[in-house]
């Protein structure tokens, strides 16, 4: 799947197209009546109300802009130890890199990799296993990690406080990049290319950042896990059980939606299935997604 934002082309490379989680566990406090009222928009791509499930994609975005190629988020990866999620544990032959090549993107042509945050489903393809070692997957890329995000996770890791699933992700997919000298630690406001800028999106994790594109009168924000599912556009106060600071995540999400409704900025979260992105319309004191093939 491909779309364009101004002069930037965006290819969506999917690693797991139907990851499911019980609504009641992943979205504590969701209002069933509100979701049911919008089931015509949310089903079948984003929820399965009969089974009480939310549906997600785990995917990367490849941006080609101004002669540079930027990969946003690195999904799950192969051969990773993730026993908490059997479908992701020691995966083999998932075909992610082949799908990338079929989209016309040579992994060797990736100039920059940007991880919005350092959760297990955003860092996996940073590395490949080679003779028992984790080596950078993209041989010519610099990897952009948020300075604060990495510091937060390393502090948790070194104190033994990081949840094991994320501690292992650091060990398999982040620390090897740092040790290989391939990481650039970046702060809010960093510009990875013309018309591209990193912005803070705290709450889901302490140091999550998004990427804003502003080119040729077109605007978008790649907002990672600030919004997981369109049901959080209808119920914008709804944070997830995986958010480190649900209140701050709520404030960040509300700000993204208000700005998008105001400016026409396209919202591109990490885990939307279907059209993968949405415009936002203010509606009745809240918000609604507008899914438009002609983004
Ligand atoms: Zn995620």
PDB file of N, CA, C and O and ligand atoms in Angstrom, residues 117 119 121-122 204 225 228 270-271, ligand 1:
ATOM      1  N   UNK A 117       9.157   4.939  19.590  1.00  0.00           N
ATOM      2  CA  UNK A 117       9.445   4.578  20.985  1.00  0.00           C
ATOM      3  C   UNK A 117      10.037   3.171  20.967  1.00  0.00           C
ATOM      4  O   UNK A 117      10.156   2.571  19.897  1.00  0.00           O
ATOM      5  N   UNK A 119       9.214   0.185  22.449  1.00  0.00           N
ATOM      6  CA  UNK A 119       8.460  -1.026  22.779  1.00  0.00           C
ATOM      7  C   UNK A 119       8.796  -2.148  21.794  1.00  0.00           C
ATOM      8  O   UNK A 119       9.253  -1.896  20.666  1.00  0.00           O
ATOM      9  N   UNK A 121       7.217  -3.986  19.799  1.00  0.00           N
ATOM     10  CA  UNK A 121       6.626  -4.049  18.462  1.00  0.00           C
ATOM     11  C   UNK A 121       7.045  -2.865  17.583  1.00  0.00           C
ATOM     12  O   UNK A 121       6.457  -2.637  16.527  1.00  0.00           O
ATOM     13  N   UNK A 122       8.075  -2.140  18.022  1.00  0.00           N
ATOM     14  CA  UNK A 122       8.554  -0.986  17.242  1.00  0.00           C
ATOM     15  C   UNK A 122      10.055  -1.050  16.941  1.00  0.00           C
ATOM     16  O   UNK A 122      10.582  -0.148  16.281  1.00  0.00           O
ATOM     17  N   UNK A 204       2.306   7.461  26.275  1.00  0.00           N
ATOM     18  CA  UNK A 204       2.357   6.009  26.017  1.00  0.00           C
ATOM     19  C   UNK A 204       3.670   5.469  26.573  1.00  0.00           C
ATOM     20  O   UNK A 204       3.703   4.445  27.253  1.00  0.00           O
ATOM     21  N   UNK A 225       2.206   5.275  18.899  1.00  0.00           N
ATOM     22  CA  UNK A 225       1.136   4.689  19.703  1.00  0.00           C
ATOM     23  C   UNK A 225       0.401   5.730  20.542  1.00  0.00           C
ATOM     24  O   UNK A 225      -0.205   5.400  21.557  1.00  0.00           O
ATOM     25  N   UNK A 228      -3.960   4.128  19.162  1.00  0.00           N
ATOM     26  CA  UNK A 228      -3.784   2.743  18.696  1.00  0.00           C
ATOM     27  C   UNK A 228      -4.857   2.325  17.695  1.00  0.00           C
ATOM     28  O   UNK A 228      -4.616   1.474  16.841  1.00  0.00           O
ATOM     29  N   UNK A 270       0.628   4.096  14.352  1.00  0.00           N
ATOM     30  CA  UNK A 270       1.429   2.915  14.015  1.00  0.00           C
ATOM     31  C   UNK A 270       0.580   1.698  13.677  1.00  0.00           C
ATOM     32  O   UNK A 270       1.005   0.851  12.899  1.00  0.00           O
ATOM     33  N   UNK A 271      -0.628   1.599  14.265  1.00  0.00           N
ATOM     34  CA  UNK A 271      -1.303   0.296  14.250  1.00  0.00           C
ATOM     35  C   UNK A 271      -2.677   0.271  13.584  1.00  0.00           C
ATOM     36  O   UNK A 271      -3.429  -0.679  13.784  1.00  0.00           O
TER      37      UNK A 271
HETATM   38 ZN1  LIG B   1       2.925  -0.371  19.328  1.00  0.00          ZN
END
